[in-house]
Every structure is written in C-alpha cells, then in structure tokens.
PDB file of C-alpha atoms in Angstrom:
ATOM      1  CA  MET F 997      56.738  11.516  64.266  1.00 53.00           C
ATOM      2  CA  ASP F 998      55.176   8.658  62.437  1.00 55.00           C
ATOM      3  CA  ARG F 999      51.663   9.217  61.236  1.00 57.00           C
ATOM      4  CA  ARG F1000      49.477   6.268  61.560  1.00 55.00           C
ATOM      5  CA  GLY F1001      46.042   5.612  60.333  1.00 54.00           C
ATOM      6  CA  ARG F1002      43.267   4.145  62.395  1.00 60.00           C
ATOM      7  CA  GLY F1003      44.471   0.610  62.218  1.00 56.00           C
ATOM      8  CA  GLY F1004      47.891   1.475  63.422  1.00 56.00           C
ATOM      9  CA  LYS F1005      49.510   1.037  60.009  1.00 58.00           C
ATOM     10  CA  PRO F1006      51.498   3.775  58.446  1.00 57.00           C
ATOM     11  CA  ALA F1007      49.468   5.833  55.937  1.00 56.00           C
ATOM     12  CA  SER F1008      50.600   5.235  52.434  1.00 59.00           C
ATOM     13  CA  SER F1009      50.864   7.948  49.899  1.00 59.00           C
ATOM     14  CA  PRO F1010      47.975   8.050  47.473  1.00 62.00           C
ATOM     15  CA  ALA F1011      48.406   5.979  44.301  1.00 63.00           C
ATOM     16  CA  PRO F1012      49.213   7.959  41.199  1.00 64.00           C
ATOM     17  CA  GLN F1013      46.014   8.534  39.191  1.00 66.00           C
ATOM     18  CA  PRO F1014      45.980   8.204  35.429  1.00 62.00           C
ATOM     19  CA  PRO F1015      45.663  11.466  33.534  1.00 65.00           C
ATOM     20  CA  LEU F1016      42.037  12.484  33.051  1.00 67.00           C
ATOM     21  CA  THR F1017      40.789  12.105  29.485  1.00 67.00           C
ATOM     22  CA  PRO F1018      37.995  14.280  28.293  1.00 67.00           C
ATOM     23  CA  PRO F1019      34.673  12.403  28.471  1.00 68.00           C
ATOM     24  CA  GLN F1020      33.650  10.822  25.182  1.00 70.00           C
ATOM     25  CA  PRO F1021      30.354  12.069  23.787  1.00 70.00           C
ATOM     26  CA  ARG F1022      27.707   9.422  24.334  1.00 71.00           C
ATOM     27  CA  LYS F1023      26.047   7.910  21.302  1.00 72.00           C
ATOM     28  CA  GLU F1024      22.482   8.994  21.005  1.00 72.00           C
ATOM     29  CA  ARG F1025      20.145   6.253  22.073  1.00 69.00           C
ATOM     30  CA  ARG F1026      17.833   4.863  19.435  1.00 68.00           C
ATOM     31  CA  PRO F1027      14.180   5.435  20.308  1.00 66.00           C
ATOM     32  CA  SER F1028      12.212   2.471  21.544  1.00 69.00           C
ATOM     33  CA  MET F1029       9.019   1.427  19.811  1.00 62.00           C
ATOM     34  CA  PHE F1030       7.381   1.149  23.235  1.00 69.00           C
ATOM     35  CA  GLU F1031       7.631   4.880  23.877  1.00 70.00           C
ATOM     36  CA  LYS F1032       4.519   6.707  22.683  1.00 67.00           C
ATOM     37  CA  GLU F1033       6.327   9.690  21.199  1.00 71.00           C
ATOM     38  CA  ALA F1034       8.968   7.614  19.451  1.00 72.00           C
ATOM     39  CA  TYR F1035       6.666   5.034  17.851  1.00 68.00           C
ATOM     40  CA  ALA F1036       5.128   7.466  15.369  1.00 69.00           C
ATOM     41  CA  GLN F1037       8.573   8.749  14.421  1.00 72.00           C
ATOM     42  CA  ILE F1038       9.866   5.206  13.872  1.00 69.00           C
ATOM     43  CA  LEU F1039       6.931   4.434  11.569  1.00 66.00           C
ATOM     44  CA  ARG F1040       7.479   7.646   9.603  1.00 69.00           C
ATOM     45  CA  ASP F1041      11.181   6.859   9.161  1.00 67.00           C
ATOM     46  CA  ARG F1042      10.503   3.310   8.020  1.00 63.00           C
ATOM     47  CA  LEU F1043       7.712   4.207   5.613  1.00 59.00           C
ATOM     48  CA  ARG F1044       9.466   7.204   4.102  1.00 57.00           C
ATOM     49  CA  GLU F1045      11.583   5.085   1.762  1.00 52.00           C
ATOM     50  CA  SER F1046       9.135   2.201   1.301  1.00 47.00           C
ATOM     51  CA  PHE F1047       6.440   4.061  -0.638  1.00 47.00           C
ATOM     52  CA  HIS F1048       7.072   3.072  -4.269  1.00 49.00           C
ATOM     53  CA  ASP F1049       4.992   2.455  -7.339  1.00 52.00           C
ATOM     54  CA  VAL F1050       7.200  -0.013  -9.166  1.00 48.00           C
ATOM     55  CA  GLN F1051       5.945  -1.375 -12.441  1.00 51.00           C
ATOM     56  CA  TYR F1052       7.301  -4.118 -14.598  1.00 47.00           C
ATOM     57  CA  VAL F1053       5.916  -6.293 -17.326  1.00 49.00           C
ATOM     58  CA  GLU F1054       6.154 -10.002 -16.798  1.00 52.00           C
ATOM     59  CA  PRO F1055       6.336 -12.044 -19.991  1.00 52.00           C
ATOM     60  CA  PRO F1056       3.312 -14.318 -20.105  1.00 51.00           C
ATOM     61  CA  PHE F1057       4.966 -17.239 -21.888  1.00 52.00           C
ATOM     62  CA  ASP F1058       8.358 -18.824 -22.097  1.00 53.00           C
ATOM     63  CA  GLU F1059      10.291 -18.972 -25.353  1.00 53.00           C
ATOM     64  CA  SER F1060       9.155 -22.541 -26.111  1.00 50.00           C
ATOM     65  CA  ILE F1061       5.858 -21.245 -27.478  1.00 50.00           C
ATOM     66  CA  ALA F1062       6.917 -19.871 -30.817  1.00 52.00           C
ATOM     67  CA  ASP F1063       3.505 -19.954 -32.506  1.00 51.00           C
ATOM     68  CA  LEU F1064       2.293 -16.715 -30.980  1.00 49.00           C
ATOM     69  CA  GLY F1065       3.430 -13.535 -32.650  1.00 55.00           C
ATOM     70  CA  LYS F1066       5.217 -10.760 -30.806  1.00 58.00           C
ATOM     71  CA  GLU F1067       2.149  -8.551 -30.941  1.00 56.00           C
ATOM     72  CA  TRP F1068       0.153 -11.190 -29.061  1.00 55.00           C
ATOM     73  CA  LYS F1069       2.814 -11.412 -26.369  1.00 57.00           C
ATOM     74  CA  SER F1070       2.708  -7.672 -25.785  1.00 62.00           C
ATOM     75  CA  VAL F1071      -1.103  -7.683 -25.657  1.00 58.00           C
ATOM     76  CA  LEU F1072      -1.240 -10.579 -23.208  1.00 57.00           C
ATOM     77  CA  ALA F1073       1.525  -9.313 -20.909  1.00 64.00           C
ATOM     78  CA  LYS F1074       0.277  -8.544 -17.413  1.00 67.00           C
ATOM     79  CA  LEU F1075       1.122  -5.340 -15.612  1.00 67.00           C
ATOM     80  CA  LYS F1076       2.182  -5.983 -12.007  1.00 71.00           C
ATOM     81  CA  PHE F1077       2.575  -3.489  -9.193  1.00 67.00           C
ATOM     82  CA  ALA F1078       4.721  -3.646  -6.105  1.00 76.00           C
ATOM     83  CA  ASN F1079       2.904  -4.023  -2.802  1.00 77.00           C
ATOM     84  CA  SER F1080       2.018  -0.635  -1.323  1.00 75.00           C
ATOM     85  CA  TYR F1081       1.143  -1.961   2.152  1.00 79.00           C
ATOM     86  CA  ARG F1082      -1.909   0.291   2.058  1.00 77.00           C
ATOM     87  CA  MET F1083      -4.738  -0.867   4.312  1.00 81.00           C
ATOM     88  CA  GLU F1084      -7.376   1.603   3.146  1.00 84.00           C
ATOM     89  CA  PRO F1085      -8.475   2.876  -0.269  1.00 85.00           C
ATOM     90  CA  LEU F1086      -7.408   6.210  -1.707  1.00 86.00           C
ATOM     91  CA  LYS F1087     -11.054   6.933  -2.501  1.00 88.00           C
ATOM     92  CA  LYS F1088     -13.863   5.183  -0.635  1.00 89.00           C
ATOM     93  CA  PHE F1089     -16.710   3.625  -2.619  1.00 91.00           C
ATOM     94  CA  GLN F1090     -19.589   6.105  -2.795  1.00 91.00           C
ATOM     95  CA  ALA F1091     -22.807   4.156  -3.079  1.00 91.00           C
ATOM     96  CA  HIS F1092     -25.149   7.053  -3.872  1.00 93.00           C
ATOM     97  CA  SER F1093     -23.282   8.157  -7.032  1.00 93.00           C
ATOM     98  CA  VAL F1094     -22.980   4.566  -8.287  1.00 94.00           C
ATOM     99  CA  GLU F1095     -26.662   3.924  -7.569  1.00 95.00           C
ATOM    100  CA  THR F1096     -27.805   6.881  -9.701  1.00 95.00           C
ATOM    101  CA  LYS F1097     -25.553   5.732 -12.568  1.00 95.00           C
ATOM    102  CA  VAL F1098     -26.851   2.131 -12.411  1.00 95.00           C
ATOM    103  CA  GLN F1099     -30.449   3.382 -12.213  1.00 95.00           C
ATOM    104  CA  GLN F1100     -29.845   5.528 -15.294  1.00 95.00           C
ATOM    105  CA  ILE F1101     -28.384   2.579 -17.246  1.00 95.00           C
ATOM    106  CA  LEU F1102     -31.361   0.367 -16.363  1.00 94.00           C
ATOM    107  CA  LYS F1103     -33.846   3.067 -17.345  1.00 94.00           C
ATOM    108  CA  GLU F1104     -32.169   3.766 -20.705  1.00 93.00           C
ATOM    109  CA  SER F1105     -31.669   0.112 -21.635  1.00 92.00           C
ATOM    110  CA  LEU F1106     -35.097  -1.209 -20.625  1.00 92.00           C
ATOM    111  CA  LYS F1107     -37.496   1.621 -21.470  1.00 88.00           C
ATOM    112  CA  ASP F1108     -39.253  -0.177 -24.379  1.00 87.00           C
ATOM    113  CA  VAL F1109     -38.409  -3.826 -23.605  1.00 89.00           C
ATOM    114  CA  LYS F1110     -41.170  -6.393 -23.026  1.00 89.00           C
ATOM    115  CA  TYR F1111     -40.673  -9.569 -21.025  1.00 87.00           C
ATOM    116  CA  ASP F1112     -39.101 -12.402 -23.003  1.00 85.00           C
ATOM    117  CA  ASP F1113     -37.040 -15.036 -21.194  1.00 81.00           C
ATOM    118  CA  LYS F1114     -34.905 -15.824 -24.270  1.00 84.00           C
ATOM    119  CA  VAL F1115     -33.989 -12.165 -24.803  1.00 87.00           C
ATOM    120  CA  PHE F1116     -33.357 -11.525 -21.110  1.00 88.00           C
ATOM    121  CA  SER F1117     -30.717 -14.262 -20.803  1.00 86.00           C
ATOM    122  CA  HIS F1118     -28.460 -12.300 -23.188  1.00 88.00           C
ATOM    123  CA  LEU F1119     -29.645  -8.896 -22.033  1.00 91.00           C
ATOM    124  CA  SER F1120     -28.660  -9.598 -18.427  1.00 91.00           C
ATOM    125  CA  LEU F1121     -25.063 -10.288 -19.503  1.00 91.00           C
ATOM    126  CA  GLU F1122     -24.932  -7.139 -21.642  1.00 92.00           C
ATOM    127  CA  LEU F1123     -26.334  -5.022 -18.810  1.00 94.00           C
ATOM    128  CA  ALA F1124     -23.849  -6.476 -16.323  1.00 94.00           C
ATOM    129  CA  ASP F1125     -20.964  -5.575 -18.671  1.00 94.00           C
ATOM    130  CA  ARG F1126     -22.295  -2.039 -19.174  1.00 95.00           C
ATOM    131  CA  ILE F1127     -22.743  -1.518 -15.447  1.00 95.00           C
ATOM    132  CA  LEU F1128     -19.267  -2.890 -14.708  1.00 95.00           C
ATOM    133  CA  SER F1129     -17.591  -0.563 -17.227  1.00 94.00           C
ATOM    134  CA  ALA F1130     -19.591   2.409 -15.890  1.00 95.00           C
ATOM    135  CA  VAL F1131     -18.612   1.638 -12.289  1.00 95.00           C
ATOM    136  CA  LYS F1132     -14.941   1.265 -13.247  1.00 93.00           C
ATOM    137  CA  GLU F1133     -15.015   4.776 -14.739  1.00 93.00           C
ATOM    138  CA  PHE F1134     -15.474   6.185 -11.222  1.00 93.00           C
ATOM    139  CA  GLY F1135     -11.851   5.204 -10.530  1.00 91.00           C
ATOM    140  CA  TYR F1136     -12.127   3.251  -7.292  1.00 90.00           C
ATOM    141  CA  HIS F1137      -8.646   1.712  -7.028  1.00 86.00           C
ATOM    142  CA  ARG F1138      -8.157  -1.746  -5.495  1.00 87.00           C
ATOM    143  CA  TYR F1139     -11.892  -2.490  -5.504  1.00 91.00           C
ATOM    144  CA  LYS F1140     -13.261  -5.632  -7.081  1.00 92.00           C
ATOM    145  CA  PHE F1141     -16.824  -5.462  -8.363  1.00 94.00           C
ATOM    146  CA  ILE F1142     -19.426  -8.196  -8.571  1.00 93.00           C
ATOM    147  CA  ILE F1143     -22.481  -7.376 -10.697  1.00 94.00           C
ATOM    148  CA  LYS F1144     -25.742  -9.340 -10.535  1.00 93.00           C
ATOM    149  CA  VAL F1145     -28.619  -8.560 -12.901  1.00 93.00           C
ATOM    150  CA  LEU F1146     -31.912 -10.340 -12.250  1.00 92.00           C
ATOM    151  CA  PHE F1147     -35.097 -10.254 -14.318  1.00 92.00           C
ATOM    152  CA  ILE F1148     -38.242 -11.380 -12.496  1.00 90.00           C
ATOM    153  CA  GLN F1149     -41.522 -11.892 -14.302  1.00 89.00           C
ATOM    154  CA  LYS F1150     -44.544 -10.514 -12.479  1.00 89.00           C
ATOM    155  CA  THR F1151     -46.974 -13.358 -11.906  1.00 88.00           C
ATOM    156  CA  GLY F1152     -48.173 -12.467  -8.412  1.00 86.00           C
ATOM    157  CA  GLN F1153     -45.342 -14.248  -6.596  1.00 86.00           C
ATOM    158  CA  ALA F1154     -42.989 -13.034  -3.903  1.00 85.00           C
ATOM    159  CA  ILE F1155     -39.227 -13.349  -4.174  1.00 84.00           C
ATOM    160  CA  ASN F1156     -36.352 -13.102  -1.725  1.00 86.00           C
ATOM    161  CA  VAL F1157     -32.825 -12.473  -2.982  1.00 84.00           C
ATOM    162  CA  ALA F1158     -30.006 -13.218  -0.547  1.00 84.00           C
ATOM    163  CA  SER F1159     -26.245 -12.882  -0.882  1.00 81.00           C
ATOM    164  CA  ARG F1160     -23.587 -13.884   1.588  1.00 82.00           C
ATOM    165  CA  TRP F1161     -20.004 -12.581   1.665  1.00 79.00           C
ATOM    166  CA  ILE F1162     -17.012 -12.166   3.899  1.00 85.00           C
ATOM    167  CA  TRP F1163     -17.458  -8.474   4.515  1.00 85.00           C
ATOM    168  CA  ASP F1164     -15.225  -5.651   5.721  1.00 86.00           C
ATOM    169  CA  VAL F1165     -17.699  -3.185   7.194  1.00 87.00           C
ATOM    170  CA  ALA F1166     -15.281  -0.257   6.975  1.00 88.00           C
ATOM    171  CA  TRP F1167     -14.570  -0.365   3.210  1.00 90.00           C
ATOM    172  CA  ASP F1168     -16.893  -2.828   1.433  1.00 91.00           C
ATOM    173  CA  SER F1169     -20.300  -1.731   0.209  1.00 92.00           C
ATOM    174  CA  TRP F1170     -23.108  -2.619  -2.163  1.00 93.00           C
ATOM    175  CA  VAL F1171     -25.733  -0.891  -4.273  1.00 93.00           C
ATOM    176  CA  GLY F1172     -29.104  -2.072  -5.525  1.00 94.00           C
ATOM    177  CA  ALA F1173     -31.080  -0.486  -8.362  1.00 94.00           C
ATOM    178  CA  LYS F1174     -34.534  -1.511  -9.600  1.00 93.00           C
ATOM    179  CA  HIS F1175     -36.474  -0.898 -12.798  1.00 92.00           C
ATOM    180  CA  GLU F1176     -40.113  -1.990 -12.790  1.00 91.00           C
ATOM    181  CA  THR F1177     -42.602  -2.361 -15.648  1.00 90.00           C
ATOM    182  CA  GLU F1178     -46.037  -3.968 -15.881  1.00 89.00           C
ATOM    183  CA  THR F1179     -44.669  -7.410 -16.768  1.00 90.00           C
ATOM    184  CA  TYR F1180     -41.286  -7.691 -15.040  1.00 91.00           C
ATOM    185  CA  VAL F1181     -38.880  -6.248 -12.487  1.00 91.00           C
ATOM    186  CA  ALA F1182     -35.206  -5.768 -13.283  1.00 93.00           C
ATOM    187  CA  LEU F1183     -32.880  -5.764 -10.284  1.00 93.00           C
ATOM    188  CA  ALA F1184     -29.189  -4.845 -10.525  1.00 95.00           C
ATOM    189  CA  LEU F1185     -26.867  -5.451  -7.569  1.00 94.00           C
ATOM    190  CA  VAL F1186     -23.326  -4.049  -7.438  1.00 94.00           C
ATOM    191  CA  PHE F1187     -20.978  -5.355  -4.731  1.00 94.00           C
ATOM    192  CA  ALA F1188     -17.768  -3.380  -4.166  1.00 93.00           C
ATOM    193  CA  LEU F1189     -15.101  -5.323  -2.268  1.00 92.00           C
ATOM    194  CA  TYR F1190     -11.851  -3.641  -1.260  1.00 90.00           C
ATOM    195  CA  CYS F1191      -8.853  -5.889  -1.875  1.00 85.00           C
ATOM    196  CA  GLU F1192      -5.380  -5.118  -0.558  1.00 73.00           C
TER     197      GLU F1192
END
C-alpha cells in the first residue's frame, strides 16, 4: 500500500544529512567598555604597558653654530621626559610645611634690616630666589612656583594685594608669610600651580 502524506503526495525519504562535525570552540568575546566590570579591566590592560619614564637629551643647537664649545652644548642641553598621562601629582603641595619654611627664611634674612627702598629692590629678588630654591627642595614634582616678595613701608596707610589666576581647586595652592618690623612689613607669597 502506498503511503501518502497529508497532501496526497507520496512521502519522500528523508534527505541524507551531512556528517556532524564537532562544534568549534567560540572565540571569547572582547569586553565592552560600556560594561561596568569590564571598563576597569580595559583601562588596566591599556595602561600596563604605557607607564614609561623615557629620557633623552635633545641637542640645543644645530651643527651650523661652531663657535660654542662641546662643554657648552652639554650644559645647555635640555632633559625631556615622555608624557606620563598623569592627572594628579605624586605628592600634593603641603602649604603648612612651606609656610613655616618661608617664615623662617624671612625671619633670618630680615632680623636686623632697616627700611631702605634702594636696598629692598635687590633684597626682594634675593629673597625670592632663596624661597624658590627652598620650596623646590620639598620635591613637589610637576609644580610650577611663582614667588612674590613685597616690602611695604609703614606710613599709616592701608594696602590691598590681589592676585588673579586660572586655578585648579583640587591641586593648586598658595602660601603667604609676613615679617613685620616698626618701619616696614615684608610679605612673601608662594603660588604652587600643578602642571601636567
């Protein structure tokens, strides 16, 4: 007897199937940066190899300048560093320790000095250099320092000192130190600006 399917047509034998191959292992999917857990891992993987302190010395002059000796070229060569992509300092500026050091420098330098406008024009530059070298000894990397030293004669007047900067509240800071005598007031201002 003829077997027929529903439509009245004879049932055909099933088509030969290809031999089954074992399933291939799927490649592991790369994590997406939009997944919370994966984003931190992606950053760690990318930054692992990119943290370098590369140094090289760039020659300051070309060979056409033959007048300068070789010792001058080595002295004037600038040391350059590769970008670290660091957005915060290794050591934050500590205002209280810098303030005590600046106060000590003012006290030592001006303990027996009387007011003289001719002397103070040179003395302010010397004090600014001393304060700058003392602040640099603290070892605050990637900070730029601006030092202001003001001498104000006491003649019964009032004075306002104002400074204006583009300021990063998180890392920039400033320090003020004052030394006062009967005839004058010495004011030293140290501005520490973090530069990436």
